Short mmCIF file of C-alpha atoms in Angstrom, two decimals:
data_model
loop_
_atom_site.label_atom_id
_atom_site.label_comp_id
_atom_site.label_asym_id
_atom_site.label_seq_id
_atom_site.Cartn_x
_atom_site.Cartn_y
_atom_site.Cartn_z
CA UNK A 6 -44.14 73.55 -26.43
CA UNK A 7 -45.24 75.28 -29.74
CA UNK A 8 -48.74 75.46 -31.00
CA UNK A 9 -48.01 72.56 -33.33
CA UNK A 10 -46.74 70.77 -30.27
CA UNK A 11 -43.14 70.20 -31.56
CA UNK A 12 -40.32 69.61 -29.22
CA UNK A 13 -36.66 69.56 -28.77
CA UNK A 14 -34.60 65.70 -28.90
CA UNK A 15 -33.15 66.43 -25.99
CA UNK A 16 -33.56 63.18 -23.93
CA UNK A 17 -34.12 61.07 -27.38
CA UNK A 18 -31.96 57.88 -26.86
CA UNK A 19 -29.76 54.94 -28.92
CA UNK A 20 -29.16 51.74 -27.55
CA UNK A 21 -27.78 48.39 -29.24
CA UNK A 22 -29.39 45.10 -27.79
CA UNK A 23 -27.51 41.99 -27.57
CA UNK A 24 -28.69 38.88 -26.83
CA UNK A 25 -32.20 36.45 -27.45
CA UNK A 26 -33.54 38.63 -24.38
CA UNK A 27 -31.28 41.39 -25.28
CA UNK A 28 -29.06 43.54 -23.03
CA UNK A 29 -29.30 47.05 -23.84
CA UNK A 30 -26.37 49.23 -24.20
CA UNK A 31 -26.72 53.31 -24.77
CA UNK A 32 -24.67 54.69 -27.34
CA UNK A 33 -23.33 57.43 -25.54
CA UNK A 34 -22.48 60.97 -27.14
CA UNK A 35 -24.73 60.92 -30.26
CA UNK A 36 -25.83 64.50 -31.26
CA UNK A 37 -28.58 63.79 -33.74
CA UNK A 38 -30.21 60.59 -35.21
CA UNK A 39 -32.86 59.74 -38.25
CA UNK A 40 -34.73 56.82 -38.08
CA UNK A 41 -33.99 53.91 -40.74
CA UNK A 42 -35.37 54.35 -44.17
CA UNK A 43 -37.17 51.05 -45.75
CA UNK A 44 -39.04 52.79 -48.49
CA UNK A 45 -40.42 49.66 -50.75
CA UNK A 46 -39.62 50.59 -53.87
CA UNK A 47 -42.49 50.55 -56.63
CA UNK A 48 -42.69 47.32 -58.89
CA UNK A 49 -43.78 47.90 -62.77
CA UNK A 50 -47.08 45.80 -62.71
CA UNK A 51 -47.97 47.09 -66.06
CA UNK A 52 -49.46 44.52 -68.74
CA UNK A 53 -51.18 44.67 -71.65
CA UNK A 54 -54.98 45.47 -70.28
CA UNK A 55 -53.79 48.41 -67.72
CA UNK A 56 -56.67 50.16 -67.01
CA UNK A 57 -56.77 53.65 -69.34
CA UNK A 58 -52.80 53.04 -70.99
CA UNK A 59 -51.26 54.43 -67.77
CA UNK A 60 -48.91 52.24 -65.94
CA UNK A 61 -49.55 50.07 -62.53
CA UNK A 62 -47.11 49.49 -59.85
CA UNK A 63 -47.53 47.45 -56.76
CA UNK A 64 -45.41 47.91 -53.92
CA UNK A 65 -41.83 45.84 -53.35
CA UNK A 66 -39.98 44.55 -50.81
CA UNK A 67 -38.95 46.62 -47.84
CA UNK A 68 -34.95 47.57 -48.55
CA UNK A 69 -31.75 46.84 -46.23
CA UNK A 70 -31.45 50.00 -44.80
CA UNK A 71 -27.85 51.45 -44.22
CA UNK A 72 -28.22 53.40 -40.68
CA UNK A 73 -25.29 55.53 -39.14
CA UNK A 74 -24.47 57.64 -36.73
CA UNK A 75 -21.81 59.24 -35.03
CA UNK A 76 -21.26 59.36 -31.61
CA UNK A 77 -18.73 60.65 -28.70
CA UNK A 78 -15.47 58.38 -28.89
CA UNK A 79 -14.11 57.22 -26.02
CA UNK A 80 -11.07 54.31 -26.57
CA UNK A 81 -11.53 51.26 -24.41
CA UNK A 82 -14.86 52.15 -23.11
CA UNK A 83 -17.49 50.09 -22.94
CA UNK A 84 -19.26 51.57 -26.03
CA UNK A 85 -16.21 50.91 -27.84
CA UNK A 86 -15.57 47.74 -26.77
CA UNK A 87 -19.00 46.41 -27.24
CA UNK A 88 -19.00 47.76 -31.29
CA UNK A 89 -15.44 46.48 -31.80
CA UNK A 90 -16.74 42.87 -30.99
CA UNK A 91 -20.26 43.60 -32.61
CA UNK A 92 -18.48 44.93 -36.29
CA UNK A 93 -15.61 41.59 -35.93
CA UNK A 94 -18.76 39.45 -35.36
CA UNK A 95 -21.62 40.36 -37.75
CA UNK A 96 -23.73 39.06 -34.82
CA UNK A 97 -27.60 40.00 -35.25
CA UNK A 98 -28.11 42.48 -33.03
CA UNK A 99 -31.17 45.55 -32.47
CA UNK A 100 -31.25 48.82 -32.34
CA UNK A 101 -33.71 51.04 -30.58
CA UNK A 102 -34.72 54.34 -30.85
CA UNK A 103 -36.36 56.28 -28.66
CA UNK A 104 -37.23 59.88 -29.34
CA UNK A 105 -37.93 62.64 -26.42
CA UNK A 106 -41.58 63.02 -25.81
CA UNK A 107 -44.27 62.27 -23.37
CA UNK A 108 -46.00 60.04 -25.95
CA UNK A 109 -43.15 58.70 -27.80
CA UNK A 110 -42.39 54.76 -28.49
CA UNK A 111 -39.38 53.38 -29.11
CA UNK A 112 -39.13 51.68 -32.39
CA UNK A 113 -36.62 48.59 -32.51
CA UNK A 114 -34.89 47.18 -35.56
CA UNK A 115 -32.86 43.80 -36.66
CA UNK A 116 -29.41 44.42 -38.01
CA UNK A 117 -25.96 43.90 -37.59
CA UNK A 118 -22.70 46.92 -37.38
CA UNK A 119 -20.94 46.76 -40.04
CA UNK A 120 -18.26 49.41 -38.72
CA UNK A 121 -17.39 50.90 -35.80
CA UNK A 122 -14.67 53.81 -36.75
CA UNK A 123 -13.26 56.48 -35.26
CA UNK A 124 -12.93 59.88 -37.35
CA UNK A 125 -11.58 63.34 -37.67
CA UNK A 126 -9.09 62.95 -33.99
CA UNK A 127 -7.90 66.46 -33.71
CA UNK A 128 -6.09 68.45 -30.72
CA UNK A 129 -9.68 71.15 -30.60
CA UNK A 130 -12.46 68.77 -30.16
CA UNK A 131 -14.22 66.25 -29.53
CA UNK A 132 -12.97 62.62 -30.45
CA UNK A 133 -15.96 60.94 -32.58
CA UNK A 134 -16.61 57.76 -34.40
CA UNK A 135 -19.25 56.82 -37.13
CA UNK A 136 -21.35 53.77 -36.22
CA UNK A 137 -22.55 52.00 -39.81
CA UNK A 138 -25.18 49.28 -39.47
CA UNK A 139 -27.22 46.95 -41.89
CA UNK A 140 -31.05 47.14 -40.89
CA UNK A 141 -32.93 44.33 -42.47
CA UNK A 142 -36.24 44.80 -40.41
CA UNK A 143 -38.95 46.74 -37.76
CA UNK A 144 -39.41 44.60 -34.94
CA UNK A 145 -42.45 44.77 -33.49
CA UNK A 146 -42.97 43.87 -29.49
#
């Protein structure tokens, strides 16, 4: 471990849950991840007695965040199978992330996949396909 205490992903997991008490499936073969961004935007809230003529803003709603990531691609497998149904469906589904870490959480998000496609099938490498979902909210537990 560095001085700053920074450490490698390796370990760091994806999993899609299905279900009211959901059944957790890994996504299997994913090489890097980032974490959903909801960034509110800012709201004007400037009026006519704003304190010293500068501009207000309050914070907005909480965006839909587009999330991807691409993962190992294997046809007919249950990974594949399960996003097929999940991107033919638009069922509400979550997604948890867990990075590597002693201390880490998993943090676990409502959303649906909106695609499930395979990409750049080549004779030297690796079969892949991108995973695009709609987040629409943090779940807390």
């Amino acid at each position: 471990m560095s001085s700053s205490g920074a450490i490698r992903g390796y370990g760091s997991t994806v999993e899609i849950g299905v279900g009211a008490t959901p059944t957790w499936t890994e996504i299997v073969g994913v090489e890097s991840f980032d974490f959903p961004d909801q960034t509110p935007p800012d709201e004007d809230a400037t009026h006519l007695g704003s304190p010293n003529d500068t501009e207000e803003t309050i914070p907005g709603m909480k965006p839909v965040a587009a999330w991807g990531v691409d993962a190992h691609y294997v046809p007919g497998g249950p990974v594949d199978l399960l996003l097929i149904g999940l991107a033919d469906t638009n069922e509400i589904v979550q997604l948890r992330l867990t990075p590597a870490g002693s201390g880490a959480t998993a943090s676990v998000f409502g959303g649906y996949v909106k695609s499930w496609l395979p990409k750049g099938i080549n004779p030297k490498s690796k079969m892949l396909a991108a995973l695009s979902m709609s987040i629409m909210a943090k779940i807390t537990e």
